Amino acid sequence: MAIHFESLDSDIAGRIGKLTVGNKTIRTPALLPVINPHLQIIKPSEMKTMGIEALITNAYIINQSLRYHDQALNEGLHAMLDFDGVIMTDSGSFQLSVYGDVSVTNLETLTFQKDIKSDIWVPLDIPSPPTADKVSAERDLLITIDRLREAMNTFGDEAPVAGPIQGGIYLDLRERAGKELGALGFSFCPIGAVVPLMEAYRYQDLVRVVMAVKKNLPLATCVHLFGAGHPAMFALATAMGCDLFDSAAYALYAKEGRYLTVHGSYKLDELTELPCSCNVCRSHSKEDLNTSDQRERLLALHNLNITLAEICRIRQAIIEGTLWELVDERCRSHPKLLSGYQELLNYSNELETHDRISKRRFFYRGDESCLRTEVIRYQKTLSRLRLGDNALVSFNGRTRQGFDNTLLFKPPFGPYPRELKETFPIGQSEIPEWDETMVRQGCIGIRNLINTHLKSRVAVSCNPRWIPIVKSELPDIEVFNDPD
Ligand code: GUN
Ligand code: ZN
């Protein structure tokens, strides 16, 4: 496959990667702005100066265009758009999903994408809407997979063909699609038909769908979340292992007079200030912006600026190992995003297997933090601790006669030996005053310790406040009352 992806750094299941297409390389996570050749509100050459390395345009629109069809074939896309980075072309599938029919076949669109010298070609996949019943979602998926096979057989397995993943809202179909496309050798897979989920704020379903796709896809597959353009959800999607986003939002929102922020969007009329540090917002007052004859373009520039800044913030978070903190922060901006985040935490067991060993820090930010991968990972490692015959888990650190080993306790992780005091996550975690939820989670750590050291006697000593909680989590354990 002419598309190659390499992960350089990771946090949760998110990664900083290098996507190589032919002789071009881009850094991921990346945003591919959507370019409609007829409405180039920001020129691709200008995007290049903003640090954009790749963009996506629509082969179907170009093919139908009286103005651009011949130019694209004669000059190639890169000259036509004046952009020498990576250009991905979408087929007519999105139009298919909106209008129900397109007058192009799979091989016709792929041949056209090849002829206009697109860097990444998308076959004519069939997006199944969330309302599709299972029989039709399965039929759409099987046709899509046939078309991907047809693409490979026709153009060879070195052709830069993307493998869109369909399957509607049916998780077993999404899992199957991931497995089959991985086996066919697709190294670049966009997850399709998720736009209606995002438009309806169905982030919980989105998390389930993406996690189902990721389950069977090889790790070396670059994953593109088709149509994800709102920066508030990039951190969540990245944490699941999505590497690319494409945004028409910057332009669509601008057209409607909407101002994007990482917490949501505003109608320009709702703002009195422009709360952003980009050059548009610092060189205009809200009134200037609102009355400017360049209003739409300026808004689009701001929208793109903040979207790009969020991508940079996500990359920085991955490098530091603070992506969970960023996900937590972003997902608190909307209750539906919070549900998506809570759903993702249900997958911590799987995510833990991808998570890195050590991080810059762990900031406890509320009940959700109890289920983070670092907590699950730490509690799994307790099985490897050497305990001795009599071990005391002491909440306040005091030892007691009759015990040859005293462990300390830090919620939400659980028991730890003194030697681990400075190591991750015990040493790098900041937690507020203990509360019931985190102590209960810490007790799960004690339970893991007991279950994996059946020959040792394990007891707890703690302040009377915690005794009922410890006893309810660990009914059979010996508990000593030890007031602070
Ligand atoms: N753009 C947004 N969703 C989709 C999809 O499912 N398939 C294709 N080809 N393009 C899309
Ligand atoms: Zn701005």
Coordinates of C-alpha atoms and ligand atoms in Angstrom, one line a residue:
M1 CA 0.0 0.0 0.0
A2 CA 1.4 3.4 -0.9
I3 CA -0.1 4.8 2.3
H4 CA 2.0 4.1 5.4
F5 CA 1.4 5.1 9.0
E6 CA 3.8 5.0 11.9
S7 CA 3.0 5.9 15.5
L8 CA 5.8 7.9 17.2
D9 CA 4.3 8.7 20.6
S10 CA 1.0 7.7 22.3
D11 CA -1.3 8.4 25.2
I12 CA -4.5 6.4 26.0
A13 CA -5.1 5.0 22.4
G14 CA -4.3 8.3 20.8
R15 CA -1.1 8.7 18.9
I16 CA 1.3 11.2 17.4
G17 CA 2.0 9.7 14.0
K18 CA 3.6 10.1 10.7
L19 CA 1.4 9.4 7.7
T20 CA 3.3 8.9 4.4
V21 CA 1.5 9.0 1.1
G22 CA 3.8 8.5 -1.8
N23 CA 6.7 10.9 -1.2
K24 CA 4.8 13.2 1.1
T25 CA 4.6 13.0 4.9
I26 CA 2.3 14.7 7.3
R27 CA 2.2 14.7 11.1
T28 CA -0.9 13.4 12.9
P29 CA -3.3 14.1 14.5
A30 CA -4.1 16.3 11.7
L31 CA -7.0 18.4 10.4
L32 CA -7.9 18.2 6.7
P33 CA -9.9 21.3 5.8
V34 CA -12.6 20.6 3.3
I35 CA -12.2 22.6 0.1
N36 CA -15.1 23.2 -2.2
P37 CA -13.3 24.5 -5.4
H38 CA -16.2 26.7 -6.1
L39 CA -16.2 28.4 -2.7
Q40 CA -12.6 28.9 -1.8
I41 CA -13.2 31.2 1.1
I42 CA -9.7 30.6 2.3
K43 CA -7.2 29.7 -0.4
P44 CA -5.3 26.5 0.0
S45 CA -2.0 28.4 -0.5
E46 CA -3.0 30.5 2.5
M47 CA -3.9 27.4 4.5
K48 CA -0.4 26.1 3.7
T49 CA 1.1 29.2 5.5
M50 CA -1.2 28.4 8.5
G51 CA 0.6 25.0 8.8
I52 CA -1.9 22.9 7.1
E53 CA -0.2 19.9 5.5
A54 CA -3.2 18.1 4.0
L55 CA -6.7 18.9 2.7
I56 CA -9.7 17.1 1.3
T57 CA -11.8 18.0 -1.6
N58 CA -14.6 16.3 -3.5
A59 CA -14.0 14.4 -6.7
Y60 CA -17.7 14.2 -7.5
I61 CA -18.1 18.0 -7.4
I62 CA -15.0 18.5 -9.6
N63 CA -16.2 15.8 -12.0
Q64 CA -19.5 17.6 -12.4
S65 CA -18.0 21.0 -12.6
L66 CA -18.1 22.8 -15.9
R67 CA -15.4 25.1 -14.6
Y68 CA -13.0 22.6 -13.0
H69 CA -13.5 19.3 -14.7
D70 CA -11.0 19.8 -17.6
Q71 CA -8.6 21.9 -15.6
A72 CA -8.3 19.2 -13.0
L73 CA -7.6 16.6 -15.7
N74 CA -5.1 18.8 -17.5
E75 CA -3.2 20.4 -14.7
G76 CA -3.8 18.0 -11.9
L77 CA -5.4 18.9 -8.5
H78 CA -2.3 20.3 -6.9
A79 CA -1.8 23.0 -9.6
M80 CA -5.5 23.6 -9.8
L81 CA -5.8 24.3 -6.1
D82 CA -2.2 25.7 -5.8
F83 CA -1.4 23.4 -2.9
D84 CA 1.6 21.0 -2.9
G85 CA 0.7 19.1 0.3
V86 CA -1.4 16.0 0.5
I87 CA -4.8 16.2 -1.2
M88 CA -7.4 13.5 -0.4
T89 CA -10.5 13.3 -2.6
D90 CA -13.8 12.0 -1.5
S91 CA -16.0 10.1 -3.9
G92 CA -19.6 10.8 -4.4
S93 CA -20.7 8.9 -1.3
F94 CA -21.7 11.8 0.8
Q95 CA -23.8 13.1 -2.0
L96 CA -25.2 9.5 -2.4
S97 CA -26.2 9.5 1.3
V98 CA -27.9 12.9 0.9
Y99 CA -29.5 12.7 -2.5
G100 CA -29.9 8.9 -2.7
D101 CA -28.3 8.5 -6.0
V102 CA -25.1 9.5 -7.9
S103 CA -24.4 9.1 -11.6
V104 CA -21.0 7.5 -11.2
T105 CA -19.7 4.0 -10.6
N106 CA -16.9 2.9 -8.2
L107 CA -14.3 2.4 -10.9
E108 CA -15.3 5.7 -12.7
T109 CA -14.8 7.8 -9.5
L110 CA -11.5 6.0 -8.7
T111 CA -10.2 6.4 -12.2
F112 CA -11.1 10.1 -12.1
Q113 CA -9.4 10.5 -8.8
K114 CA -6.3 8.8 -10.2
D115 CA -6.4 11.0 -13.3
I116 CA -6.5 14.3 -11.4
K117 CA -3.6 13.0 -9.4
S118 CA -5.2 12.9 -6.0
D119 CA -2.9 11.6 -3.2
I120 CA -5.6 9.5 -1.4
W121 CA -8.6 8.1 -3.3
V122 CA -11.9 7.1 -1.7
P123 CA -14.0 4.4 -3.3
L124 CA -17.8 4.7 -3.6
D125 CA -18.7 3.4 -0.2
I126 CA -22.3 3.3 1.0
P127 CA -22.9 5.2 4.2
S128 CA -25.8 3.5 6.2
P129 CA -27.8 6.1 8.1
P130 CA -28.3 5.4 11.9
T131 CA -32.0 4.6 11.0
A132 CA -31.0 1.8 8.7
D133 CA -32.1 -1.7 9.8
K134 CA -29.5 -4.3 10.2
V135 CA -30.3 -6.2 7.0
S136 CA -29.8 -3.1 4.9
A137 CA -26.7 -1.9 6.9
E138 CA -25.2 -5.3 6.3
R139 CA -26.0 -5.2 2.6
D140 CA -24.5 -1.7 2.3
L141 CA -21.4 -3.0 4.1
L142 CA -21.0 -6.0 1.9
I143 CA -21.3 -3.8 -1.3
T144 CA -18.8 -1.4 0.2
I145 CA -16.3 -4.2 0.9
D146 CA -16.8 -5.6 -2.6
R147 CA -16.0 -2.1 -4.1
L148 CA -12.9 -2.0 -2.0
R149 CA -11.8 -5.3 -3.3
E150 CA -12.6 -4.2 -6.8
A151 CA -10.4 -1.1 -6.2
M152 CA -7.5 -3.2 -5.1
N153 CA -7.9 -5.7 -7.9
T154 CA -8.1 -3.0 -10.5
F155 CA -5.4 -0.6 -9.3
G156 CA -3.1 -2.9 -7.4
D157 CA -2.4 -3.0 -3.7
E158 CA 0.1 -0.2 -4.1
A159 CA -2.6 2.3 -5.1
P160 CA -3.4 4.9 -2.4
V161 CA -6.9 3.8 -1.8
A162 CA -8.7 4.5 1.5
G163 CA -10.9 1.8 3.0
P164 CA -14.0 3.4 4.5
I165 CA -15.6 1.5 7.3
Q166 CA -19.4 1.2 7.3
G167 CA -21.9 -0.9 9.3
G168 CA -24.3 1.7 10.6
I169 CA -24.9 1.6 14.3
Y170 CA -24.4 -2.2 14.5
L171 CA -21.3 -2.8 16.5
D172 CA -20.8 -6.4 15.2
L173 CA -20.9 -5.1 11.7
R174 CA -18.4 -2.4 12.5
E175 CA -16.2 -5.0 14.2
R176 CA -16.4 -7.2 11.1
A177 CA -15.7 -4.3 8.8
G178 CA -12.5 -3.5 10.8
K179 CA -11.4 -7.1 10.7
E180 CA -12.0 -7.5 6.9
L181 CA -10.4 -4.3 5.9
G182 CA -7.4 -5.0 8.1
A183 CA -7.1 -8.4 6.4
L184 CA -7.4 -6.8 3.0
G185 CA -4.4 -4.7 3.8
F186 CA -5.9 -1.2 4.0
S187 CA -3.6 1.0 6.0
F188 CA -5.8 4.0 5.9
C189 CA -9.4 3.7 7.0
P190 CA -12.0 6.5 7.3
I191 CA -14.9 5.7 9.7
G192 CA -18.0 6.5 7.7
A193 CA -21.6 7.4 8.4
V194 CA -20.9 9.1 11.7
V195 CA -21.9 12.6 10.6
P196 CA -25.6 12.0 11.6
L197 CA -24.5 10.8 15.0
M198 CA -22.4 13.9 15.6
E199 CA -25.0 16.2 14.3
A200 CA -27.5 14.7 16.8
Y201 CA -24.9 14.9 19.6
R202 CA -25.1 11.1 19.9
Y203 CA -21.5 10.9 21.3
Q204 CA -22.2 7.8 23.4
D205 CA -23.1 5.9 20.1
L206 CA -20.2 7.5 18.4
V207 CA -17.8 6.1 21.1
R208 CA -19.4 2.6 20.7
V209 CA -19.0 2.7 17.0
V210 CA -15.4 3.9 16.9
M211 CA -14.4 1.5 19.7
A212 CA -16.0 -1.4 17.7
V213 CA -14.1 -0.4 14.6
K214 CA -10.8 0.0 16.4
K215 CA -11.2 -3.4 18.1
N216 CA -10.0 -5.4 15.1
L217 CA -8.1 -2.8 13.0
P218 CA -4.3 -3.3 13.1
L219 CA -2.6 -0.6 15.1
A220 CA -0.6 0.5 12.0
T221 CA -3.9 1.6 10.4
C222 CA -4.4 5.4 10.1
V223 CA -7.9 6.2 11.2
H224 CA -9.8 9.1 9.8
L225 CA -13.1 10.2 11.4
F226 CA -15.1 11.2 8.4
G227 CA -16.8 14.6 8.7
A228 CA -15.7 15.4 12.3
G229 CA -15.1 19.1 12.3
H230 CA -16.1 20.4 15.7
P231 CA -13.0 20.9 17.8
A232 CA -14.8 20.2 21.1
M233 CA -14.8 16.5 20.2
F234 CA -11.3 16.1 18.8
A235 CA -9.7 15.2 22.1
L236 CA -12.3 12.5 22.8
A237 CA -11.9 11.0 19.3
T238 CA -8.1 11.2 19.5
A239 CA -8.2 9.3 22.8
M240 CA -9.9 6.4 20.9
G241 CA -7.2 6.4 18.3
C242 CA -8.6 8.6 15.5
D243 CA -5.7 10.3 13.7
L244 CA -7.4 12.5 11.1
F245 CA -10.4 14.9 11.0
D246 CA -11.9 16.8 8.2
S247 CA -13.5 20.0 8.7
A248 CA -16.1 21.8 6.7
A249 CA -17.3 23.3 9.9
Y250 CA -14.9 26.2 9.8
A251 CA -16.6 27.4 6.6
L252 CA -20.2 26.2 7.2
Y253 CA -20.3 27.8 10.6
A254 CA -18.8 31.0 9.2
K255 CA -21.5 31.1 6.5
E256 CA -24.1 31.1 9.3
G257 CA -22.3 33.8 11.3
R258 CA -21.1 31.3 13.9
Y259 CA -18.0 31.7 15.9
L260 CA -16.4 28.4 17.0
T261 CA -14.7 27.8 20.3
V262 CA -13.4 24.6 21.8
H263 CA -16.4 24.7 24.2
G264 CA -19.1 25.1 21.6
S265 CA -20.1 27.8 19.1
Y266 CA -21.8 31.2 19.3
K267 CA -23.9 33.2 17.0
L268 CA -21.8 36.3 16.5
D269 CA -24.7 38.3 17.9
E270 CA -24.4 36.5 21.2
L271 CA -20.9 37.8 21.7
T272 CA -19.8 41.2 22.9
E273 CA -16.1 40.2 23.1
L274 CA -14.0 38.0 20.9
P275 CA -12.5 35.6 23.4
C276 CA -9.6 34.2 21.4
S277 CA -6.0 35.0 20.8
C278 CA -5.9 34.5 17.0
N279 CA -4.9 37.4 14.8
V280 CA -8.4 37.9 13.5
C281 CA -9.8 38.3 17.0
R282 CA -6.9 40.5 18.2
S283 CA -7.1 42.9 15.3
H284 CA -10.9 43.3 15.3
S285 CA -13.6 44.3 17.7
K286 CA -16.8 42.3 17.6
E287 CA -18.5 45.3 15.9
D288 CA -15.7 45.5 13.3
L289 CA -16.1 41.8 12.6
N290 CA -19.8 41.9 12.4
T291 CA -20.0 44.8 10.0
S292 CA -17.0 43.9 7.9
D293 CA -17.7 43.1 4.2
Q294 CA -15.1 40.3 4.9
R295 CA -17.2 38.9 7.8
E296 CA -17.6 35.4 6.5
R297 CA -14.0 35.1 5.5
L298 CA -12.7 36.5 8.8
L299 CA -15.0 34.2 10.7
A300 CA -13.8 31.2 8.7
L301 CA -10.2 32.2 9.4
H302 CA -10.9 32.4 13.2
N303 CA -12.8 29.1 13.1
L304 CA -9.9 27.4 11.3
N305 CA -7.3 29.0 13.6
I306 CA -9.0 27.7 16.8
T307 CA -9.5 24.3 15.2
L308 CA -5.8 24.1 14.3
A309 CA -4.8 25.3 17.8
E310 CA -6.8 22.5 19.3
I311 CA -5.0 20.0 17.1
C312 CA -1.7 21.4 18.5
R313 CA -3.0 21.2 22.1
I314 CA -3.9 17.6 21.5
R315 CA -0.4 16.8 20.2
Q316 CA 1.1 18.5 23.1
A317 CA -1.1 16.6 25.5
I318 CA -0.1 13.3 23.9
I319 CA 3.6 14.1 24.3
E320 CA 3.1 15.0 27.9
G321 CA 0.7 12.2 28.7
T322 CA -2.1 14.6 29.7
L323 CA -4.7 13.6 27.2
W324 CA -7.2 12.3 29.8
E325 CA -7.1 15.7 31.5
L326 CA -7.8 17.4 28.1
V327 CA -10.6 14.9 27.3
D328 CA -12.1 15.6 30.8
E329 CA -11.9 19.3 30.3
R330 CA -13.4 19.3 26.8
C331 CA -16.2 16.9 27.5
R332 CA -17.5 18.9 30.4
S333 CA -18.6 21.6 28.0
H334 CA -21.7 19.7 26.9
P335 CA -23.7 17.0 28.8
K336 CA -23.8 14.8 25.7
L337 CA -20.1 15.0 25.3
L338 CA -19.8 14.1 29.0
S339 CA -21.9 11.0 28.2
G340 CA -19.5 10.1 25.5
Y341 CA -16.6 10.5 27.9
Q342 CA -18.3 8.3 30.5
E343 CA -19.0 5.7 27.8
L344 CA -15.3 5.8 26.8
L345 CA -14.3 5.1 30.4
N346 CA -16.3 1.8 30.2
Y347 CA -13.6 0.8 27.7
S348 CA -10.7 1.5 30.1
N349 CA -9.8 -2.2 30.3
E350 CA -9.1 -2.3 26.5
L351 CA -7.6 1.2 26.4
E352 CA -5.2 0.4 29.2
T353 CA -3.5 -2.1 26.9
H354 CA -2.5 0.8 24.6
D355 CA -1.8 3.3 27.3
R356 CA 1.8 4.4 28.0
I357 CA 3.8 3.4 31.1
S358 CA 4.6 6.8 32.5
K359 CA 3.1 10.3 32.3
R360 CA 3.9 13.8 33.3
R361 CA 1.0 13.8 35.8
F362 CA -2.4 12.5 36.9
F363 CA -4.7 15.2 38.0
Y364 CA -7.9 13.9 39.7
R365 CA -10.8 15.8 38.2
G366 CA -13.8 14.1 39.7
D367 CA -15.5 10.7 39.9
E368 CA -14.8 10.0 36.2
S369 CA -11.0 10.0 37.0
C370 CA -11.6 6.8 39.1
L371 CA -12.0 4.8 35.9
R372 CA -9.0 6.2 34.0
T373 CA -6.6 3.7 32.4
E374 CA -3.9 4.6 34.9
V375 CA -6.0 3.4 37.8
I376 CA -7.0 0.2 36.0
R377 CA -3.4 -0.4 35.0
Y378 CA -2.1 0.2 38.5
Q379 CA -4.7 -2.1 40.1
K380 CA -3.8 -4.8 37.6
T381 CA -0.1 -4.6 38.6
L382 CA -0.9 -5.2 42.3
S383 CA -0.9 -8.9 41.5
R384 CA 2.9 -8.6 41.1
L385 CA 3.6 -7.1 44.5
R386 CA 5.5 -9.2 47.0
L387 CA 3.5 -9.2 50.2
G388 CA 4.8 -11.5 52.9
D389 CA 2.6 -13.4 55.4
N390 CA 1.0 -10.4 57.2
A391 CA 0.3 -7.2 55.3
L392 CA -1.4 -4.1 56.6
V393 CA -2.9 -1.5 54.3
S394 CA -2.6 1.6 56.5
F395 CA -4.7 4.6 55.4
N396 CA -2.7 7.0 57.6
G397 CA 0.7 5.3 57.3
R398 CA 1.0 4.0 60.8
T399 CA 2.3 0.5 61.3
R400 CA 0.9 -2.0 63.7
Q401 CA 2.2 -4.9 65.7
G402 CA 1.9 -8.3 64.2
F403 CA 2.4 -7.1 60.6
D404 CA 5.6 -7.7 58.7
N405 CA 4.7 -5.4 55.8
T406 CA 2.9 -2.1 55.9
L407 CA 1.5 -0.7 52.7
L408 CA 0.3 2.9 52.3
F409 CA -3.0 3.8 50.5
K410 CA -3.7 6.4 47.9
P411 CA -7.2 6.6 46.4
P412 CA -8.3 6.0 43.7
F413 CA -5.3 3.7 43.1
G414 CA -5.2 1.7 46.3
P415 CA -2.4 0.2 48.3
Y416 CA 1.2 0.8 47.5
P417 CA 4.6 0.0 49.1
R418 CA 6.7 2.9 50.2
E419 CA 9.2 2.2 47.4
L420 CA 6.6 3.2 44.9
K421 CA 6.0 6.6 46.5
E422 CA 7.9 8.5 43.9
T423 CA 7.0 6.5 40.8
F424 CA 4.1 6.9 38.4
P425 CA 1.2 7.1 39.1
I426 CA 1.5 7.3 42.9
G427 CA 4.2 10.0 42.9
Q428 CA 2.8 12.1 40.0
S429 CA -0.9 12.1 41.0
E430 CA -2.6 15.1 42.6
I431 CA -5.8 14.3 44.3
P432 CA -8.1 16.5 46.4
E433 CA -9.4 15.6 49.8
W434 CA -10.5 12.0 49.8
D435 CA -14.1 11.3 49.1
E436 CA -16.3 8.1 49.1
T437 CA -16.0 7.4 45.4
M438 CA -12.3 7.5 45.3
V439 CA -11.9 5.4 48.5
R440 CA -14.3 2.8 47.1
Q441 CA -12.2 2.7 43.9
G442 CA -9.0 2.3 46.0
C443 CA -10.7 -0.6 47.8
I444 CA -10.9 -2.4 44.5
G445 CA -7.1 -2.2 44.5
I446 CA -7.1 -3.9 47.9
R447 CA -9.4 -6.5 46.6
N448 CA -7.1 -7.3 43.7
L449 CA -4.3 -7.6 46.1
I450 CA -6.2 -10.1 48.3
N451 CA -7.4 -12.1 45.3
T452 CA -3.9 -12.5 43.9
H453 CA -2.2 -13.2 47.3
L454 CA -4.4 -15.9 48.8
K455 CA -1.7 -17.1 51.1
S456 CA -1.1 -13.7 52.8
R457 CA -3.2 -12.2 55.5
V458 CA -4.3 -8.7 54.4
A459 CA -5.9 -6.2 56.9
V460 CA -6.8 -2.5 56.8
S461 CA -6.4 0.2 59.4
C462 CA -8.2 3.4 58.8
N463 CA -10.0 6.4 60.3
P464 CA -13.6 5.4 61.5
R465 CA -15.0 7.6 58.7
W466 CA -13.8 5.0 56.1
I467 CA -14.7 1.8 58.0
P468 CA -18.2 1.4 56.6
I469 CA -17.0 2.0 53.1
V470 CA -14.1 -0.5 53.4
K471 CA -16.4 -3.0 55.0
S472 CA -19.0 -2.6 52.2
E473 CA -16.4 -3.1 49.5
L474 CA -14.4 -5.8 51.3
P475 CA -16.9 -7.6 53.6
D476 CA -14.5 -10.3 54.8
I477 CA -11.5 -8.1 55.6
E478 CA -10.1 -7.4 59.1
V479 CA -10.4 -3.6 59.7
F480 CA -8.7 -1.8 62.6
N481 CA -10.0 1.5 63.9
D482 CA -7.2 4.0 63.8
P483 CA -8.4 7.6 64.3
D484 CA -6.1 10.2 62.7
Ligands
GUN1 N1 -18.2 12.1 4.4 C1 -18.8 12.0 5.6 N2 -19.2 10.7 5.8 C2 -18.8 9.9 4.8 C3 -18.9 8.5 4.5 O1 -19.4 7.7 5.2 N3 -18.3 8.2 3.3 C4 -17.7 9.1 2.4 N4 -17.1 8.6 1.3 N5 -17.6 10.4 2.7 C5 -18.1 10.8 3.9
ZN2 ZN -10.0 34.1 16.9

